[in-house]
C-alpha cells in the first residue's frame, strides 16, 4: 500500500489554525474547563512534534497522525503524545479521535501515557500507559496482555477518551455512545496518546477544535451536581447558630470596610450584630475613597492628613504611591492642583465628552469631610482646606503653590493645597449645615461601587469609564474648538504647576531613597508617571493605561486598608480573606491532582 502522507518532514507541516479557529478553540476550552488556569497548566491542543516516534508523521496543524514506518511487526509500532498533560483542574477531560483510514491491519491504539513512556510501542503496553485497540477491541492497562472491553473500530469511526480526574477512572466512547469504565486508579499528569503500527493508518484528533460527537457537557453536569450536593450535605449539626452568627459578622464587616454605612446599619439592626466602627469614621473613609476614585488625589491626601494625622508619615510607600497617582491625575486634568487653573480656561479638559470631569455633586458640599474634632474643612475652588491646624510631615511636602521653587527646603514647602487659592471660611458650619451634610451622607447609599468604582446619579465611573450627565449640556462651540484631550486640560499655568509638582516628587523620591534605600517599585512608578510627558497624546501611548480611571482602584484600596489598619481594624474584611482562602485551597487541590476542585468553584456560589 502506498505510504500515506509521504514526503511530510519530521514534525509534520506546522500549519497553525487561523485566528478565528484558534479563538473558537479557546472559547470552547474555557467553557469546558473553566477552573483551569491555562497560563499555569496549558491544555492539550495538538500532538507534539517533539514527543513522538520517528515512524509518526503529523500534518494539518499537528492534529492528523499518519504511519510512515515499515509495519512488519510490533517492533515497528509508533506513538505520539499531546503537547501537554491533562490538568487535574479539568475534573472531567475528553478528546476524540476519528479514524480516517484503518490502513493495512488497523493496529491502532488510543489512550493515555505518562511522560517518558516508550513511544516505540502502542499505548497500554507499558507501565503508566493505557490504551483501547481497534483490531481486537481490547483494553490494555500497563500490560502487553489485553482484556476484552469493547467493539473493534475501523475507518469512519469516532473514538472518544474521557478521563475522570475526580475518581481517577477512564472510559471510551464509540460514535457518541459510552462503552463503560475501562481503567481505574489512574495516576495524574497523563498525556493523550495515539499509536499506529501498519502502513496507511491515519487518524484525526479533536481536542476541542470542533463540537464533540459524545455529549461530554451533559456528563460534566452530572458530576457537577454530585460535587455540589456533597458540599451542601456537609454536616453542620448543632453549630448552625454559631456559623450563622459568624457569617453575619463577616457580611457586616464587609459592608463597613467598603463604606456602605446605611446598609451596614440596617443589616446590623436586622441581624442583631454590632458594627465595630463608628459611622463618622466610616463616612470619612467613604469620602476619601470617593475623592481618589474621582481622580482628586490631592484632596484625598489632604483629607487623610487632617483626619488621620501621621498615617502617611508612617506609610512612606503609600504616600509615594498616592503622590505618583496625583501626578498622573494632573496629567489627566482631574486633580484639583490643575483644575483650579483649567476651571477658568475655556480650553479646560471639561470641554471634552471623552475626558474625566467632576459633577456639581462633587463640589464644595460633597468635599465636606466629617471630622471628629472641632476643625471643619472648607472648599476653595474644589480644594479641601482646613480652618485651623495644618498637618505636618517629615517628608518634603509637595506644595500647591505654582510659585514654589524646586530648591525649596522641606520646612519652607507647605503640604496644604490652600496656597493655590485663597481659602474661604465656611459660613454655614452650624446645626443646619450639619443636618444637610448628614442628609447628603445618607444619600451615598444610593451610590454603588461596581468593581470598587464609584457610580452615582450624576457621575458614573463604571468599569473604568466616566459617564457624566452634565457633559451632555456642554457648550458645543467649546467642543468643536478642542475635540481632543489635552495635557492638564490644555492650560499653560496648569502644565507649569504639574512640572513643578514633578520636580517636588523627584525630591521626595530621593529622600525616601536616602532613608530606606533603593526601591525598584518606586523607581518604576516614577518612571512610568514621568514617561507620560514624552508623548504628544498621553492617552494613546505605550504607558497611557495609567490614565485609565480603573487604575485608581488599587490606589484607593491601598489607602482604605491603611486607614483601617491604623484604627486597629483588619485591613482586609474577613469575608474577602475567606473567599481568597477557599480559592487558594481549590488551586492547591488542582496542583495535587484532586479533580473535584473543578466543580467546586467559588464563583458558582456568588450569586
Short mmCIF file of N, CA, C and O in Angstrom, two decimals, residues 364-482:
data_model
loop_
_atom_site.label_atom_id
_atom_site.label_comp_id
_atom_site.label_asym_id
_atom_site.label_seq_id
_atom_site.Cartn_x
_atom_site.Cartn_y
_atom_site.Cartn_z
N UNK A 364 -18.33 71.87 46.51
CA UNK A 364 -17.91 72.16 47.88
C UNK A 364 -18.66 71.35 48.92
O UNK A 364 -18.10 70.91 49.89
N UNK A 365 -19.96 71.16 48.72
CA UNK A 365 -20.70 70.40 49.72
C UNK A 365 -20.19 68.99 49.87
O UNK A 365 -20.06 68.47 50.95
N UNK A 366 -19.91 68.37 48.74
CA UNK A 366 -19.51 66.97 48.79
C UNK A 366 -18.07 66.80 49.21
O UNK A 366 -17.63 65.71 49.48
N UNK A 367 -17.30 67.87 49.22
CA UNK A 367 -15.94 67.77 49.68
C UNK A 367 -15.85 67.94 51.18
O UNK A 367 -14.79 67.91 51.77
N UNK A 368 -17.01 68.16 51.82
CA UNK A 368 -17.06 68.38 53.25
C UNK A 368 -16.80 67.06 53.95
O UNK A 368 -17.55 66.12 53.82
N UNK A 369 -15.72 66.97 54.72
CA UNK A 369 -15.33 65.72 55.34
C UNK A 369 -15.67 65.76 56.81
O UNK A 369 -15.40 66.73 57.50
N UNK A 370 -16.28 64.70 57.29
CA UNK A 370 -16.61 64.64 58.71
C UNK A 370 -15.35 64.56 59.53
O UNK A 370 -14.46 63.77 59.27
N UNK A 371 -15.27 65.38 60.54
CA UNK A 371 -14.11 65.36 61.44
C UNK A 371 -14.60 65.12 62.85
O UNK A 371 -15.65 65.60 63.26
N UNK A 372 -13.80 64.40 63.60
CA UNK A 372 -14.19 64.12 64.97
C UNK A 372 -13.85 65.28 65.88
O UNK A 372 -14.33 65.36 67.01
N UNK A 373 -13.02 66.21 65.41
CA UNK A 373 -12.64 67.35 66.21
C UNK A 373 -13.48 68.55 65.88
O UNK A 373 -14.49 68.48 65.19
N UNK A 374 -13.03 69.72 66.35
CA UNK A 374 -13.79 70.94 66.12
C UNK A 374 -13.46 71.58 64.80
O UNK A 374 -14.13 72.49 64.35
N UNK A 375 -12.39 71.11 64.16
CA UNK A 375 -11.99 71.71 62.90
C UNK A 375 -12.89 71.23 61.80
O UNK A 375 -13.23 70.06 61.70
N UNK A 376 -13.25 72.15 60.92
CA UNK A 376 -14.15 71.80 59.84
C UNK A 376 -13.52 72.14 58.52
O UNK A 376 -13.00 73.24 58.34
N UNK A 377 -13.52 71.22 57.56
CA UNK A 377 -12.93 71.51 56.26
C UNK A 377 -13.83 72.41 55.43
O UNK A 377 -15.04 72.33 55.51
N UNK A 378 -13.24 73.24 54.66
CA UNK A 378 -13.98 74.06 53.71
C UNK A 378 -13.36 73.86 52.36
O UNK A 378 -12.30 73.28 52.23
N UNK A 379 -14.03 74.34 51.31
CA UNK A 379 -13.53 74.14 49.97
C UNK A 379 -13.32 75.47 49.27
O UNK A 379 -14.15 76.36 49.38
N UNK A 380 -12.23 75.55 48.59
CA UNK A 380 -11.95 76.74 47.80
C UNK A 380 -11.52 76.28 46.43
O UNK A 380 -10.49 75.66 46.27
N UNK A 381 -12.35 76.54 45.42
CA UNK A 381 -12.07 76.07 44.06
C UNK A 381 -11.88 74.56 44.02
O UNK A 381 -11.02 74.05 43.32
N UNK A 382 -12.67 73.90 44.79
CA UNK A 382 -12.62 72.43 44.75
C UNK A 382 -11.50 71.84 45.55
O UNK A 382 -11.29 70.65 45.54
N UNK A 383 -10.71 72.66 46.28
CA UNK A 383 -9.59 72.15 47.06
C UNK A 383 -9.96 72.14 48.52
O UNK A 383 -10.44 73.13 49.06
N UNK A 384 -9.77 71.01 49.17
CA UNK A 384 -10.09 70.93 50.58
C UNK A 384 -9.03 71.66 51.39
O UNK A 384 -7.84 71.45 51.18
N UNK A 385 -9.44 72.50 52.30
CA UNK A 385 -8.51 73.14 53.22
C UNK A 385 -9.17 73.22 54.57
O UNK A 385 -10.37 73.09 54.71
N UNK A 386 -8.39 73.44 55.62
CA UNK A 386 -8.91 73.46 56.97
C UNK A 386 -8.77 74.85 57.57
O UNK A 386 -7.84 75.58 57.28
N UNK A 387 -9.68 75.14 58.47
CA UNK A 387 -9.65 76.46 59.10
C UNK A 387 -8.49 76.58 60.07
O UNK A 387 -8.00 77.67 60.32
N UNK A 388 -8.10 75.47 60.64
CA UNK A 388 -7.02 75.55 61.61
C UNK A 388 -6.10 74.36 61.48
O UNK A 388 -6.29 73.49 60.67
N UNK A 389 -5.13 74.28 62.29
CA UNK A 389 -4.01 73.34 62.36
C UNK A 389 -3.72 72.59 61.07
O UNK A 389 -4.44 71.73 60.63
N UNK A 390 -2.61 72.93 60.46
CA UNK A 390 -2.14 72.25 59.26
C UNK A 390 -1.40 70.99 59.67
O UNK A 390 -0.74 70.94 60.70
N UNK A 391 -1.48 69.97 58.82
CA UNK A 391 -0.76 68.74 59.12
C UNK A 391 0.71 68.95 58.80
O UNK A 391 1.07 69.72 57.93
N UNK A 392 1.54 68.23 59.52
CA UNK A 392 2.98 68.37 59.32
C UNK A 392 3.53 67.02 58.93
O UNK A 392 3.16 65.99 59.47
N UNK A 393 4.45 67.00 57.98
CA UNK A 393 5.03 65.77 57.50
C UNK A 393 6.54 65.86 57.57
O UNK A 393 7.12 66.93 57.38
N UNK A 394 7.17 64.72 57.85
CA UNK A 394 8.63 64.72 57.91
C UNK A 394 9.24 64.63 56.53
O UNK A 394 10.45 64.75 56.37
N UNK A 395 8.39 64.39 55.50
CA UNK A 395 8.90 64.31 54.15
C UNK A 395 8.75 65.64 53.45
O UNK A 395 7.91 66.46 53.82
N UNK A 396 9.54 65.88 52.39
CA UNK A 396 9.42 67.13 51.65
C UNK A 396 7.99 67.27 51.16
O UNK A 396 7.48 66.39 50.48
N UNK A 397 7.32 68.32 51.56
CA UNK A 397 5.93 68.49 51.18
C UNK A 397 5.85 69.02 49.77
O UNK A 397 6.63 69.86 49.36
N UNK A 398 4.85 68.52 49.05
CA UNK A 398 4.65 68.95 47.68
C UNK A 398 3.61 70.05 47.70
O UNK A 398 2.42 69.81 47.85
N UNK A 399 4.07 71.29 47.58
CA UNK A 399 3.18 72.42 47.79
C UNK A 399 2.19 72.57 46.67
O UNK A 399 2.36 72.05 45.58
N UNK A 400 1.15 73.35 46.95
CA UNK A 400 0.13 73.62 45.95
C UNK A 400 0.34 74.96 45.29
O UNK A 400 -0.43 75.38 44.46
N UNK A 401 1.37 75.65 45.69
CA UNK A 401 1.62 76.97 45.11
C UNK A 401 2.38 76.85 43.82
O UNK A 401 3.42 76.23 43.74
N UNK A 402 1.86 77.46 42.78
CA UNK A 402 2.52 77.37 41.50
C UNK A 402 3.82 78.14 41.48
O UNK A 402 4.63 78.01 40.57
N UNK A 403 4.06 78.97 42.48
CA UNK A 403 5.28 79.75 42.53
C UNK A 403 6.36 79.08 43.35
O UNK A 403 7.43 79.63 43.54
N UNK A 404 6.09 77.86 43.86
CA UNK A 404 7.07 77.17 44.68
C UNK A 404 8.31 76.86 43.87
O UNK A 404 8.25 76.60 42.68
N UNK A 405 9.43 76.87 44.53
CA UNK A 405 10.69 76.58 43.85
C UNK A 405 11.10 75.16 44.12
O UNK A 405 10.90 74.63 45.20
N UNK A 406 11.72 74.54 43.12
CA UNK A 406 12.16 73.16 43.29
C UNK A 406 13.28 73.07 44.29
O UNK A 406 13.59 72.00 44.79
N UNK A 407 13.92 74.18 44.60
CA UNK A 407 15.01 74.16 45.56
C UNK A 407 14.55 74.47 46.97
O UNK A 407 15.36 74.59 47.88
N UNK A 408 13.25 74.60 47.15
CA UNK A 408 12.73 74.92 48.48
C UNK A 408 13.08 73.81 49.46
O UNK A 408 13.05 72.64 49.14
N UNK A 409 13.42 74.22 50.64
CA UNK A 409 13.73 73.24 51.68
C UNK A 409 12.44 72.63 52.19
O UNK A 409 11.38 73.21 52.06
N UNK A 410 12.53 71.41 52.78
CA UNK A 410 11.32 70.77 53.27
C UNK A 410 10.52 71.64 54.23
O UNK A 410 9.31 71.60 54.25
N UNK A 411 11.22 72.45 55.03
CA UNK A 411 10.50 73.25 56.00
C UNK A 411 9.79 74.43 55.39
O UNK A 411 8.85 74.98 55.97
N UNK A 412 10.22 74.83 54.20
CA UNK A 412 9.62 76.00 53.59
C UNK A 412 8.51 75.67 52.61
O UNK A 412 7.86 76.55 52.09
N UNK A 413 8.30 74.39 52.37
CA UNK A 413 7.27 73.99 51.42
C UNK A 413 6.05 73.52 52.19
O UNK A 413 6.15 72.67 53.06
N UNK A 414 4.90 74.05 51.86
CA UNK A 414 3.66 73.74 52.57
C UNK A 414 2.92 72.60 51.89
O UNK A 414 2.70 72.63 50.69
N UNK A 415 2.56 71.59 52.69
CA UNK A 415 1.84 70.44 52.12
C UNK A 415 0.41 70.81 51.75
O UNK A 415 -0.23 70.17 50.95
N UNK A 416 -0.13 71.83 52.39
CA UNK A 416 -1.54 72.16 52.17
C UNK A 416 -1.77 72.65 50.77
O UNK A 416 -0.93 73.30 50.18
N UNK A 417 -2.95 72.34 50.23
CA UNK A 417 -3.28 72.78 48.90
C UNK A 417 -3.94 74.15 48.90
O UNK A 417 -4.31 74.68 47.86
N UNK A 418 -4.05 74.75 50.08
CA UNK A 418 -4.79 76.01 50.17
C UNK A 418 -4.04 77.16 49.52
O UNK A 418 -4.61 78.22 49.27
N UNK A 419 -2.73 77.00 49.22
CA UNK A 419 -1.98 78.09 48.64
C UNK A 419 -2.36 78.37 47.20
O UNK A 419 -2.06 79.41 46.66
N UNK A 420 -2.94 77.43 46.53
CA UNK A 420 -3.29 77.63 45.14
C UNK A 420 -4.43 78.62 44.99
O UNK A 420 -4.59 79.26 43.96
N UNK A 421 -5.25 78.72 46.00
CA UNK A 421 -6.34 79.70 46.01
C UNK A 421 -6.49 80.22 47.42
O UNK A 421 -5.96 79.64 48.37
N UNK A 422 -7.19 81.31 47.59
CA UNK A 422 -7.45 81.83 48.94
C UNK A 422 -8.52 80.96 49.59
O UNK A 422 -9.63 80.80 49.07
N UNK A 423 -8.15 80.41 50.73
CA UNK A 423 -9.10 79.57 51.45
C UNK A 423 -10.21 80.44 52.02
O UNK A 423 -9.98 81.52 52.52
N UNK A 424 -11.42 79.94 51.92
CA UNK A 424 -12.57 80.68 52.46
C UNK A 424 -13.11 79.95 53.66
O UNK A 424 -13.14 78.72 53.70
N UNK A 425 -13.54 80.72 54.62
CA UNK A 425 -14.10 80.10 55.82
C UNK A 425 -15.56 79.74 55.60
O UNK A 425 -16.30 80.47 54.95
N UNK A 426 -15.91 78.61 56.12
CA UNK A 426 -17.30 78.19 55.97
C UNK A 426 -18.22 79.11 56.75
O UNK A 426 -17.97 79.42 57.91
N UNK A 427 -19.29 79.55 56.08
CA UNK A 427 -20.26 80.44 56.71
C UNK A 427 -21.47 79.68 57.23
O UNK A 427 -22.36 80.26 57.83
N UNK A 428 -21.48 78.36 56.95
CA UNK A 428 -22.68 77.62 57.31
C UNK A 428 -22.36 76.42 58.18
O UNK A 428 -23.03 75.41 58.13
N UNK A 429 -21.29 76.51 58.95
CA UNK A 429 -20.94 75.37 59.79
C UNK A 429 -21.76 75.42 61.07
O UNK A 429 -21.28 75.68 62.16
N UNK A 430 -23.04 75.26 60.92
CA UNK A 430 -23.99 75.33 62.02
C UNK A 430 -24.77 74.04 62.08
O UNK A 430 -24.52 73.10 61.34
N UNK A 431 -25.73 74.02 62.98
CA UNK A 431 -26.54 72.80 63.10
C UNK A 431 -27.29 72.52 61.82
O UNK A 431 -27.48 71.38 61.42
N UNK A 432 -27.71 73.59 61.10
CA UNK A 432 -28.41 73.40 59.83
C UNK A 432 -27.47 72.78 58.81
O UNK A 432 -27.84 71.85 58.09
N UNK A 433 -26.22 73.30 58.77
CA UNK A 433 -25.23 72.77 57.84
C UNK A 433 -24.94 71.32 58.15
O UNK A 433 -24.82 70.48 57.26
N UNK A 434 -24.82 71.02 59.45
CA UNK A 434 -24.53 69.64 59.83
C UNK A 434 -25.65 68.71 59.40
O UNK A 434 -25.42 67.58 58.98
N UNK A 435 -26.90 69.18 59.52
CA UNK A 435 -28.03 68.36 59.11
C UNK A 435 -27.99 68.10 57.62
O UNK A 435 -28.24 66.99 57.17
N UNK A 436 -27.65 69.16 56.84
CA UNK A 436 -27.58 68.99 55.39
C UNK A 436 -26.48 67.99 55.03
O UNK A 436 -26.64 67.15 54.15
N UNK A 437 -25.37 68.09 55.73
CA UNK A 437 -24.28 67.16 55.45
C UNK A 437 -24.69 65.74 55.78
O UNK A 437 -24.41 64.81 55.05
N UNK A 438 -25.39 65.60 56.90
CA UNK A 438 -25.84 64.27 57.29
C UNK A 438 -26.77 63.69 56.25
O UNK A 438 -26.67 62.52 55.88
N UNK A 439 -27.68 64.52 55.74
CA UNK A 439 -28.60 64.05 54.71
C UNK A 439 -27.84 63.65 53.47
O UNK A 439 -28.15 62.65 52.82
N UNK A 440 -26.82 64.46 53.14
CA UNK A 440 -26.02 64.15 51.96
C UNK A 440 -25.30 62.82 52.12
O UNK A 440 -25.20 62.03 51.18
N UNK A 441 -24.81 62.57 53.35
CA UNK A 441 -24.10 61.32 53.59
C UNK A 441 -25.03 60.13 53.41
O UNK A 441 -24.65 59.11 52.86
N UNK A 442 -26.26 60.28 53.90
CA UNK A 442 -27.19 59.16 53.80
C UNK A 442 -27.52 58.85 52.36
O UNK A 442 -27.85 57.73 52.02
N UNK A 443 -27.43 59.86 51.49
CA UNK A 443 -27.72 59.62 50.08
C UNK A 443 -26.66 58.75 49.43
O UNK A 443 -26.86 58.19 48.37
N UNK A 444 -25.52 58.63 50.09
CA UNK A 444 -24.45 57.86 49.48
C UNK A 444 -24.81 56.41 49.31
O UNK A 444 -24.25 55.72 48.47
N UNK A 445 -25.74 55.93 50.13
CA UNK A 445 -26.11 54.54 49.99
C UNK A 445 -26.73 54.26 48.64
O UNK A 445 -26.77 53.12 48.20
N UNK A 446 -27.27 55.29 47.98
CA UNK A 446 -27.85 55.09 46.66
C UNK A 446 -26.76 54.97 45.61
O UNK A 446 -27.02 54.61 44.48
N UNK A 447 -25.52 55.29 46.02
CA UNK A 447 -24.41 55.19 45.09
C UNK A 447 -23.81 53.80 45.20
O UNK A 447 -23.78 53.20 46.26
N UNK A 448 -23.31 53.31 44.09
CA UNK A 448 -22.78 51.95 44.07
C UNK A 448 -21.34 51.97 43.57
O UNK A 448 -20.93 52.86 42.86
N UNK A 449 -20.62 50.96 43.96
CA UNK A 449 -19.25 50.83 43.54
C UNK A 449 -19.07 49.51 42.79
O UNK A 449 -18.58 48.54 43.34
N UNK A 450 -19.50 49.44 41.51
CA UNK A 450 -19.27 48.20 40.78
C UNK A 450 -17.78 47.99 40.59
O UNK A 450 -17.09 48.86 40.09
N UNK A 451 -17.28 46.81 41.01
CA UNK A 451 -15.85 46.53 40.94
C UNK A 451 -15.05 47.56 41.72
O UNK A 451 -13.93 47.89 41.36
N UNK A 452 -15.63 48.12 42.77
CA UNK A 452 -14.90 49.07 43.59
C UNK A 452 -14.83 50.45 43.01
O UNK A 452 -14.06 51.29 43.46
N UNK A 453 -15.65 50.76 42.01
CA UNK A 453 -15.59 52.06 41.36
C UNK A 453 -16.88 52.81 41.60
O UNK A 453 -17.97 52.25 41.57
N UNK A 454 -16.74 54.09 41.83
CA UNK A 454 -17.89 54.92 42.17
C UNK A 454 -18.89 55.03 41.04
O UNK A 454 -18.54 55.18 39.89
N UNK A 455 -20.15 54.95 41.40
CA UNK A 455 -21.23 55.22 40.45
C UNK A 455 -22.33 55.93 41.20
O UNK A 455 -22.82 55.44 42.20
N UNK A 456 -22.74 57.12 40.77
CA UNK A 456 -23.90 57.74 41.36
C UNK A 456 -24.75 58.39 40.29
O UNK A 456 -24.47 58.27 39.10
N UNK A 457 -25.78 59.10 40.72
CA UNK A 457 -26.76 59.59 39.77
C UNK A 457 -26.21 60.63 38.83
O UNK A 457 -26.69 60.78 37.72
N UNK A 458 -25.21 61.39 39.27
CA UNK A 458 -24.71 62.46 38.41
C UNK A 458 -23.36 62.16 37.81
O UNK A 458 -23.02 62.65 36.75
N UNK A 459 -22.57 61.36 38.48
CA UNK A 459 -21.26 60.99 37.95
C UNK A 459 -21.13 59.49 38.01
O UNK A 459 -21.28 58.92 39.07
N UNK A 460 -20.82 58.86 36.91
CA UNK A 460 -20.72 57.42 36.90
C UNK A 460 -19.35 57.01 36.40
O UNK A 460 -18.90 57.46 35.37
N UNK A 461 -18.71 56.15 37.16
CA UNK A 461 -17.42 55.60 36.77
C UNK A 461 -17.59 54.11 36.78
O UNK A 461 -17.48 53.47 37.81
N UNK A 462 -17.93 53.55 35.64
CA UNK A 462 -18.24 52.13 35.58
C UNK A 462 -17.20 51.43 34.72
O UNK A 462 -16.98 51.77 33.58
N UNK A 463 -16.54 50.38 35.33
CA UNK A 463 -15.53 49.62 34.62
C UNK A 463 -14.48 50.55 34.01
O UNK A 463 -14.01 50.33 32.91
N UNK A 464 -14.13 51.58 34.77
CA UNK A 464 -13.06 52.45 34.33
C UNK A 464 -13.49 53.50 33.34
O UNK A 464 -12.65 54.21 32.77
N UNK A 465 -14.76 53.65 33.07
CA UNK A 465 -15.23 54.63 32.08
C UNK A 465 -16.11 55.67 32.73
O UNK A 465 -17.05 55.34 33.44
N UNK A 466 -15.80 56.94 32.49
CA UNK A 466 -16.60 58.01 33.06
C UNK A 466 -17.81 58.27 32.19
O UNK A 466 -17.73 58.27 30.97
N UNK A 467 -18.94 58.53 32.86
CA UNK A 467 -20.15 58.94 32.15
C UNK A 467 -20.75 60.09 32.93
O UNK A 467 -21.27 59.91 34.02
N UNK A 468 -20.69 61.29 32.39
CA UNK A 468 -21.18 62.45 33.11
C UNK A 468 -22.42 63.00 32.40
O UNK A 468 -22.38 63.34 31.23
N UNK A 469 -23.50 63.09 33.16
CA UNK A 469 -24.72 63.59 32.56
C UNK A 469 -24.59 65.06 32.20
O UNK A 469 -25.14 65.53 31.21
N UNK A 470 -23.82 65.80 33.04
CA UNK A 470 -23.73 67.22 32.76
C UNK A 470 -22.92 67.51 31.50
O UNK A 470 -23.02 68.59 30.93
N UNK A 471 -22.10 66.53 31.07
CA UNK A 471 -21.31 66.76 29.87
C UNK A 471 -22.21 66.91 28.65
O UNK A 471 -21.87 67.60 27.69
N UNK A 472 -23.35 66.26 28.72
CA UNK A 472 -24.28 66.36 27.59
C UNK A 472 -24.73 67.79 27.36
O UNK A 472 -25.19 68.14 26.28
N UNK A 473 -24.61 68.63 28.40
CA UNK A 473 -25.04 70.01 28.28
C UNK A 473 -23.89 70.94 27.96
O UNK A 473 -24.03 72.15 27.98
N UNK A 474 -22.69 70.35 27.68
CA UNK A 474 -21.51 71.17 27.39
C UNK A 474 -21.74 72.00 26.14
O UNK A 474 -22.33 71.55 25.16
N UNK A 475 -21.25 73.22 26.16
CA UNK A 475 -21.39 74.12 25.02
C UNK A 475 -20.74 73.51 23.79
O UNK A 475 -19.58 73.11 23.80
N UNK A 476 -21.49 73.40 22.70
CA UNK A 476 -21.00 72.76 21.50
C UNK A 476 -19.82 73.49 20.90
O UNK A 476 -18.93 72.89 20.31
N UNK A 477 -19.82 74.81 21.03
CA UNK A 477 -18.73 75.58 20.44
C UNK A 477 -17.39 75.22 21.08
O UNK A 477 -16.37 75.14 20.41
N UNK A 478 -17.39 74.99 22.40
CA UNK A 478 -16.14 74.64 23.07
C UNK A 478 -15.68 73.26 22.66
O UNK A 478 -14.49 73.01 22.54
N UNK A 479 -16.62 72.35 22.40
CA UNK A 479 -16.23 71.01 21.96
C UNK A 479 -15.67 71.05 20.56
O UNK A 479 -14.72 70.35 20.23
N UNK A 480 -16.23 71.88 19.73
CA UNK A 480 -15.75 71.97 18.36
C UNK A 480 -14.35 72.57 18.30
O UNK A 480 -13.53 72.19 17.47
N UNK A 481 -14.08 73.50 19.20
CA UNK A 481 -12.78 74.15 19.16
C UNK A 481 -11.67 73.25 19.67
O UNK A 481 -10.53 73.38 19.27
N UNK A 482 -11.98 72.33 20.59
CA UNK A 482 -10.97 71.45 21.17
C UNK A 482 -11.50 70.02 21.19
O UNK A 482 -11.96 69.55 22.24
#
